[in-house]
Every structure is written in C-alpha cells, then in structure tokens.
Short mmCIF file of N, CA and C in Angstrom, two decimals:
data_model
loop_
_atom_site.label_atom_id
_atom_site.label_comp_id
_atom_site.label_asym_id
_atom_site.label_seq_id
_atom_site.Cartn_x
_atom_site.Cartn_y
_atom_site.Cartn_z
N MET R 20 -6.22 13.41 -29.92
CA MET R 20 -6.38 14.43 -28.75
C MET R 20 -4.99 14.35 -28.33
N PRO R 21 -4.63 15.76 -27.95
CA PRO R 21 -3.42 16.00 -27.38
C PRO R 21 -3.25 15.78 -26.01
N LYS R 22 -2.09 15.28 -25.55
CA LYS R 22 -1.73 14.92 -24.22
C LYS R 22 -1.88 16.15 -23.39
N ARG R 23 -2.71 15.88 -22.13
CA ARG R 23 -2.75 16.85 -21.17
C ARG R 23 -1.75 16.86 -20.03
N TYR R 24 -1.22 18.09 -19.82
CA TYR R 24 -0.07 18.08 -18.80
C TYR R 24 -0.61 19.00 -17.41
N ARG R 25 -0.16 18.13 -16.42
CA ARG R 25 -0.54 19.11 -15.02
C ARG R 25 0.31 20.16 -15.14
N SER R 26 -0.56 21.29 -14.30
CA SER R 26 0.34 22.59 -14.09
C SER R 26 1.26 22.32 -12.78
N LYS R 27 2.33 23.11 -12.90
CA LYS R 27 3.24 23.05 -11.74
C LYS R 27 2.59 22.97 -10.61
N GLU R 28 1.40 23.92 -10.25
CA GLU R 28 0.78 24.14 -9.00
C GLU R 28 -0.05 22.74 -8.68
N GLN R 29 -0.37 22.09 -9.63
CA GLN R 29 -1.25 20.64 -9.57
C GLN R 29 -0.05 19.82 -8.93
N ARG R 30 0.82 19.76 -9.84
CA ARG R 30 2.01 18.83 -9.30
C ARG R 30 2.33 18.90 -7.81
N HIS R 31 2.61 20.31 -7.38
CA HIS R 31 3.06 20.63 -6.14
C HIS R 31 2.06 20.36 -4.95
N GLU R 32 0.71 20.29 -5.52
CA GLU R 32 -0.35 19.77 -4.49
C GLU R 32 -0.31 18.30 -4.24
N GLU R 33 -0.22 17.53 -5.69
CA GLU R 33 0.05 16.16 -5.35
C GLU R 33 1.13 16.04 -4.85
N LEU R 34 2.29 16.32 -4.70
CA LEU R 34 3.57 16.02 -4.03
C LEU R 34 3.21 16.16 -2.65
N GLN R 35 2.57 17.53 -2.27
CA GLN R 35 2.44 17.76 -0.72
C GLN R 35 1.47 16.44 -0.25
N GLN R 36 0.52 16.21 -0.83
CA GLN R 36 -0.38 15.25 -0.35
C GLN R 36 0.06 14.04 -0.26
N LEU R 37 1.03 13.52 -1.27
CA LEU R 37 1.58 12.31 -1.13
C LEU R 37 2.55 12.26 0.06
N LEU R 38 3.29 13.23 0.35
CA LEU R 38 4.27 12.96 1.23
C LEU R 38 3.57 13.35 2.69
N THR R 39 2.42 13.93 2.82
CA THR R 39 1.64 14.10 4.01
C THR R 39 1.10 12.46 4.33
N ASP R 40 0.63 11.79 3.35
CA ASP R 40 0.27 10.61 3.42
C ASP R 40 1.26 9.51 3.64
N GLN R 41 2.24 9.49 2.85
CA GLN R 41 3.53 8.70 2.94
C GLN R 41 4.96 9.40 3.16
N PRO R 42 5.23 10.02 4.12
CA PRO R 42 6.43 10.84 4.32
C PRO R 42 7.74 10.28 3.98
N LEU R 43 7.75 9.00 3.92
CA LEU R 43 8.94 8.40 3.84
C LEU R 43 9.49 7.86 2.42
N LEU R 44 8.49 8.22 1.42
CA LEU R 44 9.02 8.02 -0.01
C LEU R 44 10.06 8.65 -0.25
N THR R 45 10.80 7.98 -1.18
CA THR R 45 12.25 8.50 -1.79
C THR R 45 11.76 9.68 -2.93
N ASP R 46 12.73 10.15 -3.47
CA ASP R 46 12.47 10.91 -4.70
C ASP R 46 12.11 10.03 -5.95
N GLU R 47 12.76 8.96 -5.81
CA GLU R 47 12.54 8.02 -7.07
C GLU R 47 11.29 7.48 -6.97
N GLU R 48 10.76 7.20 -5.70
CA GLU R 48 9.30 6.56 -5.69
C GLU R 48 8.37 7.55 -5.82
N ILE R 49 8.68 8.91 -5.69
CA ILE R 49 7.61 10.00 -6.01
C ILE R 49 7.72 10.09 -7.42
N SER R 50 8.85 10.13 -8.08
CA SER R 50 8.80 10.35 -9.25
C SER R 50 7.98 9.31 -10.11
N SER R 51 8.19 8.31 -9.63
CA SER R 51 7.38 7.15 -10.45
C SER R 51 5.97 7.46 -10.20
N ARG R 52 5.52 7.69 -9.02
CA ARG R 52 3.92 7.87 -8.77
C ARG R 52 3.41 9.22 -9.35
N LEU R 53 4.29 10.25 -9.54
CA LEU R 53 3.57 11.35 -10.18
C LEU R 53 4.11 11.58 -11.75
N LYS R 54 4.73 10.55 -12.20
CA LYS R 54 5.17 10.41 -13.54
C LYS R 54 5.75 11.70 -13.75
N ALA R 55 6.92 12.27 -13.15
CA ALA R 55 7.83 13.19 -13.48
C ALA R 55 9.26 12.80 -12.99
N SER R 56 10.03 13.71 -13.66
CA SER R 56 11.53 13.19 -13.51
C SER R 56 11.91 13.44 -12.23
N VAL R 57 13.06 12.57 -11.58
CA VAL R 57 13.60 12.75 -10.27
C VAL R 57 14.02 14.12 -10.12
N ALA R 58 14.66 14.78 -11.34
CA ALA R 58 15.15 16.09 -11.20
C ALA R 58 13.99 17.23 -10.96
N THR R 59 12.73 16.95 -11.65
CA THR R 59 11.73 17.77 -11.26
C THR R 59 11.32 17.55 -9.94
N ILE R 60 11.17 16.56 -9.46
CA ILE R 60 10.64 16.36 -8.05
C ILE R 60 11.50 16.88 -6.98
N ARG R 61 12.85 16.76 -7.24
CA ARG R 61 13.99 17.46 -6.30
C ARG R 61 13.76 19.11 -6.43
N LEU R 62 13.61 19.44 -7.52
CA LEU R 62 13.47 21.19 -7.64
C LEU R 62 12.16 21.29 -7.17
N ASP R 63 10.93 20.63 -7.25
CA ASP R 63 9.68 20.96 -6.44
C ASP R 63 9.64 20.98 -4.97
N ARG R 64 10.58 19.86 -4.50
CA ARG R 64 10.77 19.77 -3.15
C ARG R 64 11.40 20.87 -2.51
N LEU R 65 12.46 21.65 -3.29
CA LEU R 65 13.14 22.72 -2.92
C LEU R 65 12.44 23.96 -2.84
N GLN R 66 11.55 24.04 -3.93
CA GLN R 66 10.62 25.13 -4.01
C GLN R 66 9.42 25.13 -3.02
N LEU R 67 9.09 23.91 -2.37
CA LEU R 67 8.18 23.90 -1.52
C LEU R 67 8.77 23.68 -0.13
N ALA R 68 10.27 23.63 0.04
CA ALA R 68 10.90 23.67 1.35
C ALA R 68 10.53 22.54 2.26
N ILE R 69 10.31 21.37 1.34
CA ILE R 69 10.34 19.82 1.73
C ILE R 69 11.81 19.42 1.87
N PRO R 70 12.16 18.76 2.86
CA PRO R 70 13.52 18.26 3.00
C PRO R 70 13.84 16.84 2.42
N GLU R 71 14.90 16.52 2.07
CA GLU R 71 15.20 15.34 1.31
C GLU R 71 14.76 14.07 2.30
N TRP R 72 14.82 13.01 1.83
CA TRP R 72 14.31 11.72 2.45
C TRP R 72 15.00 11.52 3.86
N ARG R 73 16.32 11.53 3.87
CA ARG R 73 16.87 11.42 5.47
C ARG R 73 16.54 12.44 6.29
N GLU R 74 16.47 13.55 5.96
CA GLU R 74 16.01 14.55 7.04
C GLU R 74 14.45 14.39 7.46
N ARG R 75 13.66 14.00 6.58
CA ARG R 75 12.37 13.53 6.81
C ARG R 75 12.14 12.23 7.63
N VAL R 76 13.29 11.33 7.62
CA VAL R 76 13.12 10.35 8.57
C VAL R 76 13.47 10.63 9.75
N ARG R 77 14.66 11.77 9.79
CA ARG R 77 14.98 12.31 11.27
C ARG R 77 13.97 12.88 11.95
N GLN R 78 13.38 13.82 11.15
CA GLN R 78 11.95 14.34 11.72
C GLN R 78 10.95 13.59 12.41
N SER R 79 10.78 12.50 11.55
CA SER R 79 9.76 11.25 12.07
C SER R 79 10.23 10.74 13.36
N ILE R 80 11.41 10.32 13.32
CA ILE R 80 12.03 9.90 14.74
C ILE R 80 11.85 10.79 15.81
N ASP R 81 12.30 12.13 15.68
CA ASP R 81 12.07 13.09 16.63
C ASP R 81 10.83 13.32 17.17
N LYS R 82 9.79 13.28 16.04
CA LYS R 82 8.34 13.70 16.21
C LYS R 82 7.84 12.47 17.03
N ALA R 83 8.34 11.22 17.03
CA ALA R 83 7.64 10.00 17.59
C ALA R 83 7.98 10.23 19.06
N ASN R 84 9.19 10.74 19.29
CA ASN R 84 9.44 10.72 20.81
C ASN R 84 9.25 9.47 21.59
N ILE R 85 10.08 8.60 20.83
CA ILE R 85 10.16 7.16 21.36
C ILE R 85 10.33 6.83 22.72
N SER R 86 9.90 6.14 23.37
CA SER R 86 10.42 5.68 24.81
C SER R 86 9.98 4.06 24.91
N LEU R 87 10.87 3.26 24.88
CA LEU R 87 10.88 1.90 25.12
C LEU R 87 10.73 1.40 26.31
N ARG R 88 9.97 0.21 26.57
CA ARG R 88 10.05 -0.34 27.79
C ARG R 88 10.75 -1.83 27.92
N SER R 89 10.32 -2.61 26.71
CA SER R 89 10.83 -4.08 26.49
C SER R 89 12.06 -4.17 26.24
N LEU R 90 12.84 -3.35 25.48
CA LEU R 90 14.14 -3.41 25.07
C LEU R 90 14.61 -1.96 24.97
N ASN R 91 15.97 -2.05 24.69
CA ASN R 91 16.73 -0.64 24.72
C ASN R 91 16.74 -0.51 23.07
N ALA R 92 16.72 0.99 22.89
CA ALA R 92 16.86 1.24 21.58
C ALA R 92 17.97 0.63 20.69
N SER R 93 19.15 0.51 21.28
CA SER R 93 20.22 -0.25 20.58
C SER R 93 19.86 -1.42 20.17
N GLU R 94 18.96 -2.13 20.71
CA GLU R 94 18.42 -3.61 20.53
C GLU R 94 17.41 -3.72 19.53
N VAL R 95 16.94 -2.47 19.08
CA VAL R 95 15.90 -2.59 17.74
C VAL R 95 16.79 -2.68 16.42
N VAL R 96 16.34 -3.54 15.75
CA VAL R 96 17.23 -3.88 14.38
C VAL R 96 16.34 -2.77 13.36
N GLY R 97 17.06 -1.85 12.85
CA GLY R 97 16.50 -0.85 12.09
C GLY R 97 16.22 0.37 12.84
N GLU R 98 15.46 1.21 12.29
CA GLU R 98 15.43 2.72 12.97
C GLU R 98 13.82 2.73 13.22
N LEU R 99 13.31 2.95 14.53
CA LEU R 99 12.15 3.22 14.89
C LEU R 99 11.74 4.58 14.32
N LEU R 100 10.47 4.69 13.66
CA LEU R 100 10.18 6.04 13.07
C LEU R 100 8.95 6.35 13.86
N ASP R 101 8.13 5.45 14.33
CA ASP R 101 6.92 5.70 14.97
C ASP R 101 6.59 4.72 16.16
N LEU R 102 6.21 5.00 17.31
CA LEU R 102 5.91 3.91 18.30
C LEU R 102 5.00 4.55 19.17
N GLN R 103 3.71 3.78 19.28
CA GLN R 103 2.72 4.16 19.83
C GLN R 103 2.52 2.74 20.92
N LEU R 104 3.20 2.76 22.11
CA LEU R 104 3.15 1.78 22.89
C LEU R 104 1.89 1.06 23.11
N GLY R 105 1.71 -0.13 22.99
CA GLY R 105 0.26 -0.88 23.26
C GLY R 105 -0.54 -0.70 21.88
N ARG R 106 -0.08 -0.07 20.92
CA ARG R 106 -0.84 0.00 19.72
C ARG R 106 -0.13 -0.27 18.34
N GLY R 107 0.88 0.27 18.12
CA GLY R 107 1.77 0.00 16.88
C GLY R 107 2.86 0.74 16.44
N GLY R 108 3.50 0.39 15.44
CA GLY R 108 4.70 1.29 15.34
C GLY R 108 5.43 0.92 13.76
N ILE R 109 6.23 1.76 13.30
CA ILE R 109 6.94 1.57 12.20
C ILE R 109 8.43 1.58 12.14
N SER R 110 9.25 0.72 11.62
CA SER R 110 10.54 0.96 11.61
C SER R 110 11.24 0.80 10.05
N ILE R 111 12.17 1.22 9.91
CA ILE R 111 12.96 1.09 8.64
C ILE R 111 14.32 0.36 8.80
N LEU R 112 14.90 -0.17 7.95
CA LEU R 112 16.06 -0.71 7.82
C LEU R 112 16.73 -0.55 6.63
N GLU R 113 17.84 0.28 6.44
CA GLU R 113 18.45 0.32 4.97
C GLU R 113 19.51 -1.08 5.05
N SER R 114 19.19 -1.79 4.16
CA SER R 114 20.10 -3.27 4.03
C SER R 114 21.26 -2.93 2.94
N ASN R 115 22.30 -3.90 3.46
CA ASN R 115 23.46 -3.62 2.74
C ASN R 115 24.05 -5.18 2.40
N GLU R 116 25.18 -5.08 1.66
CA GLU R 116 25.84 -6.37 1.47
C GLU R 116 26.14 -7.17 2.49
N GLU R 117 26.34 -6.83 3.50
CA GLU R 117 26.67 -7.79 4.86
C GLU R 117 25.57 -8.43 5.13
N MET R 118 24.42 -8.01 5.01
CA MET R 118 23.11 -8.62 5.47
C MET R 118 22.60 -9.65 4.29
N ALA R 119 23.37 -9.74 3.34
CA ALA R 119 22.94 -10.55 2.24
C ALA R 119 23.87 -11.63 1.82
N PHE R 120 23.19 -12.82 1.17
CA PHE R 120 24.32 -13.84 0.67
C PHE R 120 25.19 -13.21 -0.40
N ALA R 121 26.35 -13.46 -0.39
CA ALA R 121 27.36 -12.99 -1.34
C ALA R 121 27.04 -13.27 -2.81
N ARG R 122 26.54 -14.35 -3.20
CA ARG R 122 26.28 -14.80 -4.79
C ARG R 122 25.02 -14.14 -5.24
N THR R 123 23.83 -14.14 -4.27
CA THR R 123 22.63 -13.64 -4.79
C THR R 123 22.20 -12.12 -4.40
N LYS R 124 22.98 -11.86 -3.43
CA LYS R 124 22.66 -10.65 -2.91
C LYS R 124 21.17 -10.45 -2.28
N ILE R 125 20.74 -11.60 -1.83
CA ILE R 125 19.32 -11.71 -1.28
C ILE R 125 19.62 -11.58 0.23
N ILE R 126 18.79 -10.71 0.84
CA ILE R 126 18.99 -10.24 2.34
C ILE R 126 18.72 -11.62 3.02
N ARG R 127 19.49 -12.21 3.98
CA ARG R 127 19.16 -13.31 4.84
C ARG R 127 17.96 -13.37 5.57
N SER R 128 17.24 -14.33 5.81
CA SER R 128 16.13 -14.44 6.39
C SER R 128 15.96 -14.06 7.88
N HIS R 129 17.22 -14.21 8.60
CA HIS R 129 17.17 -14.03 9.94
C HIS R 129 17.25 -12.33 10.22
N GLN R 130 17.71 -11.70 9.19
CA GLN R 130 18.14 -10.13 9.39
C GLN R 130 16.46 -9.63 9.27
N ILE R 131 15.73 -10.13 8.46
CA ILE R 131 14.15 -9.58 8.30
C ILE R 131 13.54 -9.97 9.61
N TYR R 132 13.61 -11.22 10.05
CA TYR R 132 12.87 -11.65 11.14
C TYR R 132 13.36 -10.87 12.44
N ALA R 133 14.67 -10.49 12.63
CA ALA R 133 15.10 -9.86 13.64
C ALA R 133 14.56 -8.37 13.60
N MET R 134 14.33 -7.91 12.59
CA MET R 134 13.62 -6.42 12.42
C MET R 134 12.23 -6.66 12.94
N ALA R 135 11.61 -7.56 12.46
CA ALA R 135 10.21 -7.71 12.71
C ALA R 135 10.00 -8.20 14.32
N GLU R 136 10.72 -8.99 14.58
CA GLU R 136 10.72 -9.34 16.07
C GLU R 136 10.77 -8.21 16.94
N SER R 137 12.00 -7.29 16.72
CA SER R 137 12.26 -6.30 17.69
C SER R 137 11.11 -5.01 17.51
N LEU R 138 10.65 -5.01 16.29
CA LEU R 138 9.47 -3.97 16.53
C LEU R 138 8.18 -4.60 17.17
N ALA R 139 7.94 -6.04 16.85
CA ALA R 139 6.68 -6.34 17.83
C ALA R 139 7.05 -6.30 19.27
N LEU R 140 8.29 -6.66 19.76
CA LEU R 140 8.64 -6.41 21.30
C LEU R 140 8.57 -4.96 21.66
N ALA R 141 9.03 -3.96 20.79
CA ALA R 141 9.01 -2.63 21.15
C ALA R 141 7.56 -1.87 21.41
N ILE R 142 6.62 -2.63 20.45
CA ILE R 142 5.09 -2.29 20.51
C ILE R 142 4.49 -2.54 21.81
N ILE R 143 4.68 -3.78 22.18
CA ILE R 143 4.18 -3.99 23.63
C ILE R 143 4.54 -3.31 24.77
N ASP R 144 3.73 -2.91 25.56
CA ASP R 144 3.87 -2.07 26.75
C ASP R 144 4.18 -3.22 28.02
N ALA R 145 5.48 -3.63 27.93
CA ALA R 145 5.85 -4.34 29.11
C ALA R 145 7.24 -4.37 29.40
N GLU R 146 7.87 -4.53 30.77
CA GLU R 146 9.18 -4.43 31.15
C GLU R 146 9.92 -5.65 30.53
N VAL R 147 9.37 -6.79 30.61
CA VAL R 147 10.02 -8.07 29.98
C VAL R 147 9.23 -8.88 29.32
N ALA R 148 9.51 -9.28 27.98
CA ALA R 148 8.55 -10.25 27.27
C ALA R 148 9.41 -11.00 26.08
N LEU R 149 9.03 -12.05 25.82
CA LEU R 149 9.83 -13.20 25.06
C LEU R 149 8.73 -13.52 23.99
N VAL R 150 9.09 -14.07 22.75
CA VAL R 150 8.28 -14.44 21.67
C VAL R 150 8.03 -16.03 22.15
N GLY R 151 6.88 -16.28 22.30
CA GLY R 151 6.28 -17.55 22.55
C GLY R 151 6.02 -18.35 21.52
N VAL R 152 5.55 -17.70 20.40
CA VAL R 152 5.23 -18.42 19.05
C VAL R 152 5.28 -17.29 18.02
N ALA R 153 5.53 -17.81 17.01
CA ALA R 153 5.94 -16.88 15.72
C ALA R 153 5.54 -17.88 14.68
N ASN R 154 4.29 -17.18 13.90
CA ASN R 154 3.96 -17.77 12.63
C ASN R 154 4.45 -16.80 11.44
N ILE R 155 5.20 -17.25 10.92
CA ILE R 155 5.91 -16.25 9.85
C ILE R 155 5.77 -16.71 8.36
N LYS R 156 5.92 -15.93 7.49
CA LYS R 156 5.90 -16.20 5.99
C LYS R 156 6.70 -15.28 5.31
N TYR R 157 7.85 -15.62 4.45
CA TYR R 157 8.48 -14.85 3.78
C TYR R 157 7.68 -14.90 2.32
N ARG R 158 7.39 -13.67 1.98
CA ARG R 158 6.57 -13.50 0.56
C ARG R 158 7.22 -13.46 -0.74
N SER R 159 8.60 -12.63 -0.69
CA SER R 159 9.26 -12.43 -1.66
C SER R 159 10.73 -11.92 -1.40
N PRO R 160 11.79 -12.10 -2.04
CA PRO R 160 12.90 -11.85 -1.50
C PRO R 160 13.04 -10.22 -1.42
N ALA R 161 14.17 -9.72 -0.63
CA ALA R 161 14.76 -8.53 -0.76
C ALA R 161 16.11 -8.52 -0.87
N THR R 162 16.69 -7.63 -1.42
CA THR R 162 18.23 -7.66 -1.97
C THR R 162 18.83 -6.35 -1.47
N ALA R 163 20.06 -6.61 -1.30
CA ALA R 163 21.23 -5.59 -0.65
C ALA R 163 21.03 -4.22 -1.14
N GLY R 164 20.87 -3.25 -0.55
CA GLY R 164 20.50 -1.78 -0.93
C GLY R 164 19.06 -1.39 -1.00
N GLU R 165 18.34 -2.25 -0.58
CA GLU R 165 16.70 -1.88 -0.48
C GLU R 165 16.60 -1.41 0.90
N ARG R 166 15.53 -0.67 1.01
CA ARG R 166 14.89 -0.04 2.11
C ARG R 166 13.76 -1.14 2.68
N LEU R 167 13.96 -1.54 3.95
CA LEU R 167 12.69 -2.37 4.31
C LEU R 167 11.81 -1.54 5.35
N VAL R 168 10.74 -1.62 5.33
CA VAL R 168 9.77 -0.80 6.17
C VAL R 168 9.09 -1.95 6.84
N ALA R 169 8.88 -1.86 8.12
CA ALA R 169 8.18 -2.73 8.94
C ALA R 169 7.02 -1.83 9.58
N ARG R 170 5.84 -2.63 9.61
CA ARG R 170 4.70 -1.95 10.23
C ARG R 170 4.02 -2.88 11.01
N GLY R 171 3.95 -2.60 12.41
CA GLY R 171 3.30 -3.39 13.25
C GLY R 171 2.29 -2.97 13.92
N GLU R 172 1.37 -3.90 14.51
CA GLU R 172 0.00 -3.62 15.15
C GLU R 172 -0.21 -4.56 16.34
N LEU R 173 -0.61 -4.18 17.37
CA LEU R 173 -1.13 -4.97 18.46
C LEU R 173 -2.58 -5.34 18.14
N ILE R 174 -2.75 -6.47 17.92
CA ILE R 174 -4.03 -7.08 17.62
C ILE R 174 -4.84 -7.60 18.70
N GLU R 175 -4.27 -8.13 19.56
CA GLU R 175 -4.88 -8.69 20.78
C GLU R 175 -4.11 -8.67 21.97
N ASP R 176 -5.00 -8.39 22.96
CA ASP R 176 -4.09 -8.34 24.55
C ASP R 176 -5.07 -9.33 25.21
N ARG R 177 -4.16 -10.33 25.73
CA ARG R 177 -4.88 -11.40 26.54
C ARG R 177 -4.23 -11.46 27.66
N GLY R 178 -3.90 -10.18 28.51
CA GLY R 178 -3.33 -10.09 29.44
C GLY R 178 -1.94 -10.53 29.75
N SER R 179 -1.52 -11.59 30.11
CA SER R 179 0.02 -11.97 30.17
C SER R 179 0.48 -12.48 28.75
N SER R 180 -0.22 -12.26 27.77
CA SER R 180 0.26 -12.37 26.16
C SER R 180 -0.28 -11.47 25.55
N LYS R 181 0.27 -11.25 24.25
CA LYS R 181 -0.09 -9.97 23.37
C LYS R 181 0.27 -10.65 22.08
N ILE R 182 -0.60 -10.43 21.10
CA ILE R 182 -0.34 -10.73 19.76
C ILE R 182 -0.16 -9.51 18.86
N VAL R 183 0.88 -9.54 18.14
CA VAL R 183 1.28 -8.60 17.21
C VAL R 183 1.46 -8.98 15.98
N HIS R 184 0.78 -8.22 14.97
CA HIS R 184 1.08 -8.44 13.34
C HIS R 184 2.16 -7.53 13.01
N VAL R 185 3.11 -8.13 12.14
CA VAL R 185 4.25 -7.20 11.67
C VAL R 185 4.32 -7.76 10.21
N LYS R 186 4.17 -6.55 9.35
CA LYS R 186 4.38 -6.65 7.88
C LYS R 186 5.72 -5.89 7.27
N VAL R 187 6.55 -6.57 6.66
CA VAL R 187 7.65 -5.92 6.16
C VAL R 187 7.61 -5.69 4.59
N SER R 188 7.69 -4.80 4.04
CA SER R 188 7.75 -4.24 2.54
C SER R 188 8.84 -3.61 2.12
N VAL R 189 9.02 -3.81 0.83
CA VAL R 189 10.04 -2.91 0.13
C VAL R 189 9.12 -2.13 -0.88
N GLN R 190 9.26 -0.78 -0.93
CA GLN R 190 8.36 0.01 -1.68
C GLN R 190 6.91 -0.36 -1.52
N GLN R 191 6.13 -1.02 -2.26
CA GLN R 191 4.90 -1.64 -1.90
C GLN R 191 4.73 -2.94 -2.02
N ARG R 192 5.94 -3.72 -2.16
CA ARG R 192 5.83 -5.23 -2.18
C ARG R 192 6.21 -5.69 -0.85
N GLU R 193 5.24 -6.64 -0.58
CA GLU R 193 5.22 -7.26 0.89
C GLU R 193 6.56 -8.40 0.65
N VAL R 194 7.41 -8.50 1.76
CA VAL R 194 8.51 -9.40 1.70
C VAL R 194 8.21 -10.37 2.94
N PHE R 195 7.75 -9.99 3.89
CA PHE R 195 7.40 -10.79 5.22
C PHE R 195 6.47 -10.34 5.90
N ARG R 196 5.73 -11.30 6.54
CA ARG R 196 4.49 -11.07 7.61
C ARG R 196 4.58 -12.14 8.51
N GLY R 197 4.37 -11.60 9.82
CA GLY R 197 4.48 -12.28 10.90
C GLY R 197 3.68 -12.14 11.91
N LYS R 198 3.06 -12.99 12.71
CA LYS R 198 1.99 -12.85 13.67
C LYS R 198 2.98 -13.44 15.01
N PHE R 199 3.14 -12.66 15.92
CA PHE R 199 3.93 -12.84 17.10
C PHE R 199 3.12 -13.01 18.37
N LEU R 200 3.21 -14.29 19.07
CA LEU R 200 2.57 -14.19 20.35
C LEU R 200 3.68 -14.01 21.30
N LEU R 201 3.41 -12.89 22.15
CA LEU R 201 4.38 -12.35 22.95
C LEU R 201 3.99 -12.68 24.35
N GLU R 202 4.77 -13.34 25.15
CA GLU R 202 4.61 -13.67 26.52
C GLU R 202 5.42 -12.77 27.59
N LEU R 203 4.34 -12.05 28.38
CA LEU R 203 4.91 -11.10 29.28
C LEU R 203 5.62 -11.91 30.57
N ILE R 204 6.66 -11.48 30.92
CA ILE R 204 7.32 -12.22 31.88
C ILE R 204 7.06 -11.04 33.12
N ARG R 205 6.76 -11.51 34.38
CA ARG R 205 6.68 -10.81 35.80
C ARG R 205 5.35 -10.33 35.93
#
C-alpha cells in the first residue's frame, strides 16, 4: 500500500491548531510533531503569517498584561508569559552555560528552583509572601541551551497561606516539580 501524504492545506490546518494549543513551540518541535522538515515548517509559517518563536513569546508577554504584587518583574527568574493573579501562570527560561556545571553542562538545581519559586510567588495575590515549606523533586536533568517552561497553579487558599504547584519541563519532559506553601506577611 503506498504511503499517504497530507495536502499542504491539511498541514497548514494542523500547524495552526498546534500553535493555537501550544504557541511556544519552536520550529524544530513543530517539525517533529507534524513530521515535516524544519524548512517546510518555516515556509508554512511565512505563508500563514505566523511569526517566529521569539515574536510569539513577545506577543504572549504583551497579551498577558502582567502586573505583579509580591515581587518586581526584575526579580522573576525567566520571563513571565502568562499570569493570572490568584490562579496560575507560565514562565520560560532560556538556559545557558553560566547556569550549568562546566564539565557536565547540567543546569544547577538552584537555577531551576529559583525559576519555580519566583513563579509561585508571582502567582499569589499578596503584597509580601515567603516560602514557608517547599516539597520539591528533580525528575531529570536539564542541560545548557535548553528552554525551560514552568507552569504554576494555585491549588489551595488557606487565608494567610497558599499552596502553589509548579512543574518545570523541557519540551514535554518534566525536569522539576514543586509544591510551595507560601506564607503571607501582613
């Protein structure tokens, strides 16, 4: 039986749907998922007037209209892409060699923790808060050059304390997860 190919129109529909669901995918990740070359994906993006990854990230940041209460934007480790105070948020971190051990190129654990902690603090709707307890687990190593994506969600509001879950992944592989008990001060 001969191999069936998708039409260009079908591929375009799949590309648009994929980026609607996950706008932060790179051309390489899209290529892998749609089983088409990176060059084909780039040409498809141009034909559909879909901007490249960095521009999609900038648009996500602008669209989020982020306003932080518990820390300054400069204190967030990574870039906030989405933030819904009191509900959840997403941030990304482009790792580099300075964040990693020289010999192994594995990202230092405190870099990943700082990303997750700052997202957790950004999510809660409070003027001042500190981490009271953190239950964390490193699932697999991340290496220099990889893009880390953190997704956090407020799961419990206890009045003067809040619990936030944060998961950090590289592509679809989970590298870290944490449960943060945040104590509100004042």
